[in-house]
Coordinates of C-alpha atoms and ligand atoms in Angstrom, one line a residue:
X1 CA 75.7 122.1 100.9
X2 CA 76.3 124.9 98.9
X3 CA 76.5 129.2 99.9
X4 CA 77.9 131.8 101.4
X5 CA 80.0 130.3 104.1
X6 CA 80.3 126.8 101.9
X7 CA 78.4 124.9 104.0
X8 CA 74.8 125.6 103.0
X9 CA 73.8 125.2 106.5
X10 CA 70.2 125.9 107.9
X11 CA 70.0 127.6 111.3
X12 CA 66.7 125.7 113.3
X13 CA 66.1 123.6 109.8
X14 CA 63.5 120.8 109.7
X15 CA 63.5 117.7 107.6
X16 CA 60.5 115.4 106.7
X17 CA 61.6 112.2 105.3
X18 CA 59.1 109.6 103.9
X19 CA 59.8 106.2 103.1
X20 CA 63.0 106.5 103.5
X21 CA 63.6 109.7 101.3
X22 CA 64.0 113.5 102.2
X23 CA 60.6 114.9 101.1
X24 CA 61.2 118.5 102.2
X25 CA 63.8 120.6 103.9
X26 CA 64.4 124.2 105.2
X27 CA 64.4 126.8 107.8
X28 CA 62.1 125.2 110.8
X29 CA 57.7 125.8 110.5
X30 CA 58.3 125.5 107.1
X31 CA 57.1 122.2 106.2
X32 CA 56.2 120.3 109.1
X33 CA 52.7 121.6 109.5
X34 CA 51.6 120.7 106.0
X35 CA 52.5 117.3 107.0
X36 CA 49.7 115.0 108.9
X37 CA 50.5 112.4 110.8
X38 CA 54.5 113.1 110.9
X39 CA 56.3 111.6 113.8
X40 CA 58.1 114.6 115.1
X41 CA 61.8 114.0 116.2
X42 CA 63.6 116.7 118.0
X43 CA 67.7 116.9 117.3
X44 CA 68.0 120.3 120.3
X45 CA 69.8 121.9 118.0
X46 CA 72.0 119.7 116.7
X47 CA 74.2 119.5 113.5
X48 CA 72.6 117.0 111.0
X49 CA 74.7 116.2 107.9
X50 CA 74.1 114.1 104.7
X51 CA 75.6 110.4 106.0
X52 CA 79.4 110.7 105.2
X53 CA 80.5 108.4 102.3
X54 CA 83.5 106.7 101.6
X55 CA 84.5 106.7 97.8
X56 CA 87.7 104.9 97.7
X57 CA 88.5 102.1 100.1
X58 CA 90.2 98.2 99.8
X59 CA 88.2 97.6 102.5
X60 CA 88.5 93.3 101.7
X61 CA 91.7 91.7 102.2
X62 CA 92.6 89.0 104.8
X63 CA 96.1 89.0 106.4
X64 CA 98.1 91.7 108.4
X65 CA 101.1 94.0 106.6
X66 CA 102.2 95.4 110.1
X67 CA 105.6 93.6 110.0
X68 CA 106.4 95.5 106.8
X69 CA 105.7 98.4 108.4
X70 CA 108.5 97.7 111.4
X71 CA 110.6 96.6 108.4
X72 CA 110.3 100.0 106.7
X73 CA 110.7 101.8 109.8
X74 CA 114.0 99.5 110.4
X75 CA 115.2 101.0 106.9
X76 CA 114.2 98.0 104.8
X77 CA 113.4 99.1 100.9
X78 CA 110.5 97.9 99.7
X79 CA 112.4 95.6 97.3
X80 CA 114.1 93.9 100.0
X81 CA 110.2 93.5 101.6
X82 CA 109.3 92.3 98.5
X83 CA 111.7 89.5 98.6
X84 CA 110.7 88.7 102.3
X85 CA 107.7 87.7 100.8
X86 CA 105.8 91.3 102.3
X87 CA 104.1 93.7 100.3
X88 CA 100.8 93.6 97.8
X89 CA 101.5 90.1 96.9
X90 CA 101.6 89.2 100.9
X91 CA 98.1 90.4 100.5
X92 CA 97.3 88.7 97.1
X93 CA 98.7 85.4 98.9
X94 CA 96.3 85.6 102.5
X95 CA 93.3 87.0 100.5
X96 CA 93.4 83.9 98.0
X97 CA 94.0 81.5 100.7
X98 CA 90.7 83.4 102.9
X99 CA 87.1 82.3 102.9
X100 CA 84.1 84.6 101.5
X101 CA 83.0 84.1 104.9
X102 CA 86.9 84.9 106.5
X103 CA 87.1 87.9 104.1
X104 CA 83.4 88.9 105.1
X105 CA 84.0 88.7 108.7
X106 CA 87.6 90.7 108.5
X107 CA 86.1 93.6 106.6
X108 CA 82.7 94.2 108.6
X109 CA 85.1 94.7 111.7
X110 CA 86.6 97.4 109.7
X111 CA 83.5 98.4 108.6
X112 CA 82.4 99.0 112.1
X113 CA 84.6 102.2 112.9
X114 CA 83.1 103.7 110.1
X115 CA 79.9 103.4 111.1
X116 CA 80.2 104.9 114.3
X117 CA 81.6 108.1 112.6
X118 CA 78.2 108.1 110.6
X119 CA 79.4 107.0 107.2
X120 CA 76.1 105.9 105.3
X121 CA 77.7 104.6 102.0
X122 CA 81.0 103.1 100.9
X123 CA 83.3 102.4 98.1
X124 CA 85.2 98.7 98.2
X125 CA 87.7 97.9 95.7
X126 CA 88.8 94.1 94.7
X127 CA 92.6 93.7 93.3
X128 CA 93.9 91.2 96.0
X129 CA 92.9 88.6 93.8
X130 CA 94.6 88.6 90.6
X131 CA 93.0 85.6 89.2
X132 CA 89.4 85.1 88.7
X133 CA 88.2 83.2 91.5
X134 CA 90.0 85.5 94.1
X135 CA 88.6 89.0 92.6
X136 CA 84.6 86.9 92.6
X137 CA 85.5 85.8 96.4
X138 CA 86.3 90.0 97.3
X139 CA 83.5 91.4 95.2
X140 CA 81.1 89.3 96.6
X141 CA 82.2 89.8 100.2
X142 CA 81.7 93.0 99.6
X143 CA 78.4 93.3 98.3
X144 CA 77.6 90.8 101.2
X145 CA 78.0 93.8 103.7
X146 CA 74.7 95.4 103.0
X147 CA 73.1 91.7 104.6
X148 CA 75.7 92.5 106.9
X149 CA 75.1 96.4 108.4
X150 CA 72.9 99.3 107.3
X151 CA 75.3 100.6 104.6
X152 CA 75.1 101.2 100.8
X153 CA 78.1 99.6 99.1
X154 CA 79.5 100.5 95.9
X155 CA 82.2 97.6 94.3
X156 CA 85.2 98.4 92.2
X157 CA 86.8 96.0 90.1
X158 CA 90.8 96.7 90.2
X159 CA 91.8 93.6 88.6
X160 CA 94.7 96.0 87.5
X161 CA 96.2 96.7 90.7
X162 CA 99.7 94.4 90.3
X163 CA 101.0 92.5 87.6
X164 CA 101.8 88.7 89.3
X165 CA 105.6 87.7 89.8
X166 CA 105.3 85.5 86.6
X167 CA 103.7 87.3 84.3
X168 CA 103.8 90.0 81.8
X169 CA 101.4 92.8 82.7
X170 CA 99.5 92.7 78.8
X171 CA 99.8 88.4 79.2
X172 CA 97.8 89.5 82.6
X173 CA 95.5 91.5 81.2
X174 CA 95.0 89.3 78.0
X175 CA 94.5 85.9 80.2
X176 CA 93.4 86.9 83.6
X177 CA 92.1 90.1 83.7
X178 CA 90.2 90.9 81.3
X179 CA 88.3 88.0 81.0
X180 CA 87.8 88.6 84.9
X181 CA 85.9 91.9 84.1
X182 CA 83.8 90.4 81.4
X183 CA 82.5 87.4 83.5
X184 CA 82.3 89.2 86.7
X185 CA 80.2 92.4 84.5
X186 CA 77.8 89.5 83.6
X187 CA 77.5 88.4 87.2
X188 CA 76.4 91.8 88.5
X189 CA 79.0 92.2 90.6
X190 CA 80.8 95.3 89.1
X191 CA 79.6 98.9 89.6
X192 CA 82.8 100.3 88.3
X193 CA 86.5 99.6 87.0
X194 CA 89.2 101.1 88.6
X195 CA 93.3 100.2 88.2
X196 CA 96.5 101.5 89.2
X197 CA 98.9 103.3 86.7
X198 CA 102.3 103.7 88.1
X199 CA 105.7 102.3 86.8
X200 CA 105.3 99.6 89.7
X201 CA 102.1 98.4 88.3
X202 CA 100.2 99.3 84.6
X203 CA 101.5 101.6 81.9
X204 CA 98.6 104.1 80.6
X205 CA 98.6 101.7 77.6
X206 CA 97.4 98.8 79.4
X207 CA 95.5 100.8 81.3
X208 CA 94.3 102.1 78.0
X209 CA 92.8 99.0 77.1
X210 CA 91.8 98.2 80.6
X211 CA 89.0 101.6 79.9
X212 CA 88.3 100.2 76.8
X213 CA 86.5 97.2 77.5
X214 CA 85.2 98.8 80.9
X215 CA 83.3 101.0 78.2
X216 CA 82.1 98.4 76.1
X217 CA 80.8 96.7 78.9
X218 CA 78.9 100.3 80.0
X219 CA 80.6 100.1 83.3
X220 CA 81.9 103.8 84.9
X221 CA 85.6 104.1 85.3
X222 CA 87.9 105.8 87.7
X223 CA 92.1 105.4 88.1
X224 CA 94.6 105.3 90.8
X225 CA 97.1 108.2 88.8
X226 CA 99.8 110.4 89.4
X227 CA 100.3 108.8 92.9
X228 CA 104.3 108.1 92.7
X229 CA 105.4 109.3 89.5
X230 CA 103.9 111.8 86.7
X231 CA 102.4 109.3 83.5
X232 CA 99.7 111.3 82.3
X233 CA 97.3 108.5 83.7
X234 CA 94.6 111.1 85.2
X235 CA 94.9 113.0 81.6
X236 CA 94.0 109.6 79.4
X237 CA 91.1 109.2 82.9
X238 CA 89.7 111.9 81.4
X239 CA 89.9 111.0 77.9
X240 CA 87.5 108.2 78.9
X241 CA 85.1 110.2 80.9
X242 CA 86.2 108.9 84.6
X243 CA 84.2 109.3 87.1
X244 CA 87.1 110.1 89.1
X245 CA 91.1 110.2 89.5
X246 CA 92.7 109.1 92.7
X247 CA 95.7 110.5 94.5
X248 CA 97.0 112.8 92.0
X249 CA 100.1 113.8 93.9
X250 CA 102.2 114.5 90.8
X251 CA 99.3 115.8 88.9
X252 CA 100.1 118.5 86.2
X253 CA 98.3 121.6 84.8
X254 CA 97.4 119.5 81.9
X255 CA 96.1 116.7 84.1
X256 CA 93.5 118.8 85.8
X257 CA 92.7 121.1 82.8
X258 CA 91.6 117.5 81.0
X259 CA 89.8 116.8 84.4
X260 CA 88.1 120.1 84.3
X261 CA 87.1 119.4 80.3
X262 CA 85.4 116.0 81.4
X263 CA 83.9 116.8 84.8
X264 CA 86.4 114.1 86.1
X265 CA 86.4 114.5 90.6
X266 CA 89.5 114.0 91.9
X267 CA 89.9 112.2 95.3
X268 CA 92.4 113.2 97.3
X269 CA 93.8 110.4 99.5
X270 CA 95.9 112.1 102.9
X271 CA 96.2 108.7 104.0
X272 CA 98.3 106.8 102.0
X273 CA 100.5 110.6 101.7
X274 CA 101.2 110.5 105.4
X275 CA 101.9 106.3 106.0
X276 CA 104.2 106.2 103.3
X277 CA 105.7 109.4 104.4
X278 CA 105.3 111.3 101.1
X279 CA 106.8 114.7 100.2
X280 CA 104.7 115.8 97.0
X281 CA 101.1 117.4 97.4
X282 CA 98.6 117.1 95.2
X283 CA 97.8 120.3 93.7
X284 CA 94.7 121.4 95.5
X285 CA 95.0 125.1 94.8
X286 CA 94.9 124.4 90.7
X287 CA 92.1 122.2 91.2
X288 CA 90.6 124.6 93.5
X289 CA 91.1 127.1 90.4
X290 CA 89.5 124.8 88.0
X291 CA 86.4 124.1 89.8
X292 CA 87.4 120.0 90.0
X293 CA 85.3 118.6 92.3
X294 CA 87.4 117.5 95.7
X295 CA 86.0 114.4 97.4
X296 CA 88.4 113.2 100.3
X297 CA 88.5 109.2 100.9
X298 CA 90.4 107.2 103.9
X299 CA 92.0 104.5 101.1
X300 CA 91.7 102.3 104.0
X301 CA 94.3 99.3 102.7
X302 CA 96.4 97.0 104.4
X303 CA 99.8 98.7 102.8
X304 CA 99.7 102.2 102.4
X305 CA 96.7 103.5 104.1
X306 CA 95.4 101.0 107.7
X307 CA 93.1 103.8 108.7
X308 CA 89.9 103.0 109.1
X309 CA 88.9 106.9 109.5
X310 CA 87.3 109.0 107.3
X311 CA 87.2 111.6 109.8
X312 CA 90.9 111.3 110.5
X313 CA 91.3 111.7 106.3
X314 CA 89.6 114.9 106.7
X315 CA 91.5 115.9 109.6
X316 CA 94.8 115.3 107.3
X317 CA 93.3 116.7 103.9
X318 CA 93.2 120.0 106.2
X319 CA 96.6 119.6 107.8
X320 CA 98.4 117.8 105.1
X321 CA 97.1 119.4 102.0
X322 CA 95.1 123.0 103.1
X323 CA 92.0 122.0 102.2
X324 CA 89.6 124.5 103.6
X325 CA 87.2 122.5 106.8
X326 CA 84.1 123.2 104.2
X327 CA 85.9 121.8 101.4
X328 CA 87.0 118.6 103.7
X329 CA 82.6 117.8 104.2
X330 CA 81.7 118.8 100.6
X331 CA 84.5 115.9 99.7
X332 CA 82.9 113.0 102.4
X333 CA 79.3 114.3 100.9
X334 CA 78.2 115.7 97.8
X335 CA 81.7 115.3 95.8
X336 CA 82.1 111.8 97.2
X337 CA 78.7 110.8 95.7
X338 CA 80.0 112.4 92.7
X339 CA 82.9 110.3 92.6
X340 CA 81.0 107.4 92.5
X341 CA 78.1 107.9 89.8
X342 CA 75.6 108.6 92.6
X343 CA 72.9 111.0 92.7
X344 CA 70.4 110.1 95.4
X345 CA 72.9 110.2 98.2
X346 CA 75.1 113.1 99.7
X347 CA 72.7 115.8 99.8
X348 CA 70.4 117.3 102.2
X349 CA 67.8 118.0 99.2
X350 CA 64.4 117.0 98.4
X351 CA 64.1 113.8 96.3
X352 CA 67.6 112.1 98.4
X353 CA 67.7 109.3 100.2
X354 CA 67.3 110.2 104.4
X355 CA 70.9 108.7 105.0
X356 CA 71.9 111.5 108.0
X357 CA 74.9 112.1 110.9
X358 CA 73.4 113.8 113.6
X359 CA 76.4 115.3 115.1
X360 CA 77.1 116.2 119.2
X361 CA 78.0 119.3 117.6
X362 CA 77.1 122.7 116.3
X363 CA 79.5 124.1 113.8
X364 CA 80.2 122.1 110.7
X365 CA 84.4 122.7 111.1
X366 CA 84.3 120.3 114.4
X367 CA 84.2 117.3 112.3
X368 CA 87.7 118.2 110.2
X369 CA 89.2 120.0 113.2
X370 CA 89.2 117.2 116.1
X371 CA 91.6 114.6 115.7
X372 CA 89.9 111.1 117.5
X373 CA 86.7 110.2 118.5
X374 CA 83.7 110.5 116.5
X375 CA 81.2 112.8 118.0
X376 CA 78.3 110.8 116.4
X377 CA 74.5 111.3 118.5
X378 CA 72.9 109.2 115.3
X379 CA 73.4 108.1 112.1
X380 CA 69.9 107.7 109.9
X381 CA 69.6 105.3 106.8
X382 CA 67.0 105.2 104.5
X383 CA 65.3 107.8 107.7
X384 CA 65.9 105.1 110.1
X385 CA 68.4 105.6 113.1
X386 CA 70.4 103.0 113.1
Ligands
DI6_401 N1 97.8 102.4 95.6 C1 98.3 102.1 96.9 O1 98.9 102.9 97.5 C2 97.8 100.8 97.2 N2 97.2 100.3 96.1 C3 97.2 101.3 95.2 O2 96.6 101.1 94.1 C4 98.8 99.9 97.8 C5 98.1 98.6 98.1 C6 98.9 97.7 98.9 O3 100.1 98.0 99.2 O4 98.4 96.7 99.4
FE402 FE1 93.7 102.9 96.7

């Protein structure tokens, strides 16, 4: 995925994949004839990219957010939702009241879509639950969807998403959430910690101690920061070695200079931009500058991002934010893997895992260009089409 034209692709390449890894790849005759016994598979020239991942998705939740929407649209603030009983805690309310089985079934419809647009590996984020119980119900629905479909799935805890109606955010933390992370660690159902800084939700001080015990624990860390308001949230990310920083809208120079200093990828998030009908950019161009990695993730929630389209994210990360087609694949690929602590998956390259889109397509820029429909001929995991 990397040269000249940013796409590192291979006219006429070859792949040879055994047991379900890429064992060799490069320009066609290469490789194939030192292999014996090779069942030979034929693409006719078609595009094959690594399987797109996901890194940043609230894929489990169980009720529906679309009357807030026509209540926005009406004019309604999102105070006066808020007192309508609508918005996260709408969410926090149907998600406690779901079965594993409910939340299971809800988010593997979702899942679906992605699929078919040849995503091999996704991100899925708990926070709907707020109490222990809840955030154990989400996590393991969502590890339950590798039973479920051919997908690798990598769980979030964001037990710091909201602060409950009754409670103040460091009581939260102290009583609920906390505690939470450390029993949910020992369960084996946490890849990595996530929470939301913003003056709606945690202070970088709570968030602060939120990291802390995510490192004592060993687990990786990321942060929804700079998304409304400027707190410095993607700066202290860095501080503590994140994997990534989310949204970023109202990132600074200092912000992505402390990014660049920890190898910190920021995802960029069109998604939840265009819903909520956002003005402020992220600053691609000075993270462009400073060599960040750019992955680019749908955010697929029920509030501020229903798309279930990582194609469609790519599509706006063009539109929305001038992010170059090449840049748009290197952030569904090899910077999305990056994101999230991986380094078998994302890459066409010897020692990956064979998780492939084979595209109805030649050139790469097709796939951030069209707008709709998901020119998929196969998707391969672990090198089998499935
Ligand atoms: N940022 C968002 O935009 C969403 N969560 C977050 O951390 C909102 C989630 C919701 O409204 O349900
Ligand atoms: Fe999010």
């Amino acid at each position: 995925m990397t040269g000249a034209d940013g796409y590192g692709l291979i006219e006429d390449g070859e792949i040879v994949i055994r047991d379900g890894t890429i064992s060799a790849v490069g320009p066609s005759g290469q490789n194939v004839e030192h292999v014996h016994d090779a069942e030979i598979i034929d693409l006719d020239g078609r595009l094959v990219t690594p399987g797109l991942i996901d890194c940043h998705t609230h894929l489990i939740h169980a009720g529906s957010r679309a009357r807030e929407f026509e209540m926005r649209l009406e004019g309604a603030t999102y105070e006066e939702i808020a007192r309508a009983g609508g918005g996260i805690f709408s969410t926090v309310q149907a998600t406690r009241q779901a079965s594993e089985n409910a939340l299971l079934a809800g988010a593997v419809a979702r899942l679906d879509p992605y699929l078919a647009e040849g995503v091999t590996m996704i991100e899925v984020k708990s926070g709907y639950g707020l109490d222990l119980e809840t955030e154990r119900k989400m996590l393991r629905a969502a590890r339950r969807l590798e039973q479920e479909r051919p997908i690798r799935v990598r769980t979030t805890f964001l037990g710091a998403h909201a602060v409950p109606a009754d409670m103040d955010g460091d009581a939260y933390l102290d009583q609920v959430c906390l505690p939470a992370m450390q029993s949910l660690a020992g369960e084996g159902l946490i890849d990595a910690v996530d929470g939301f800084c913003e003056s709606i939700a945690f202070t970088p001080a709570q968030i602060e101690r939120v990291f802390e015990q995510a490192r004592s624990l060993g687990l990786p860390i990321k942060l929804h920061a700079e998304q409304l308001s400027a707190l410095g949230g993607s700066t202290l990310a860095a501080r503590f070695g994140a994997l990534s920083a989310d949204h970023l809208e109202y990132a600074t120079e200092q912000d992505v200079a402390a990014m660049q200093a920890s190898g910190t990828a920021a995802v960029i998030l069109p998604g939840a931009f265009y819903f909520l009908r956002e003005t402020r950019k992220p600053p691609i161009e000075m993270l462009r500058r400073a060599s960040v990695p750019m992955a680019v993730a749908s955010d697929y929630n029920p509030g501020s991002s229903p798309m279930t389209s990582l194609l469609l994210a790519m599509n706006m990360a063009a539109t929305l934010f001038e992010m170059t087609p090449s840049e748009t694949l290197r952030g569904v690929t090899v910077n999305a893997a990056r994101a999230l602590g991986d380094n078998t998956s994302g890459q066409i390259a010897t020692g990956y895992a064979a998780d492939l889109a084979v595209w109805n397509l030649k050139d790469p820029a097709e796939l951030t260009y069209r707008i709709g429909g998901a020119p998929l001929h196969a998707r391969y995991f672990e090198g089998t089409p499935c």
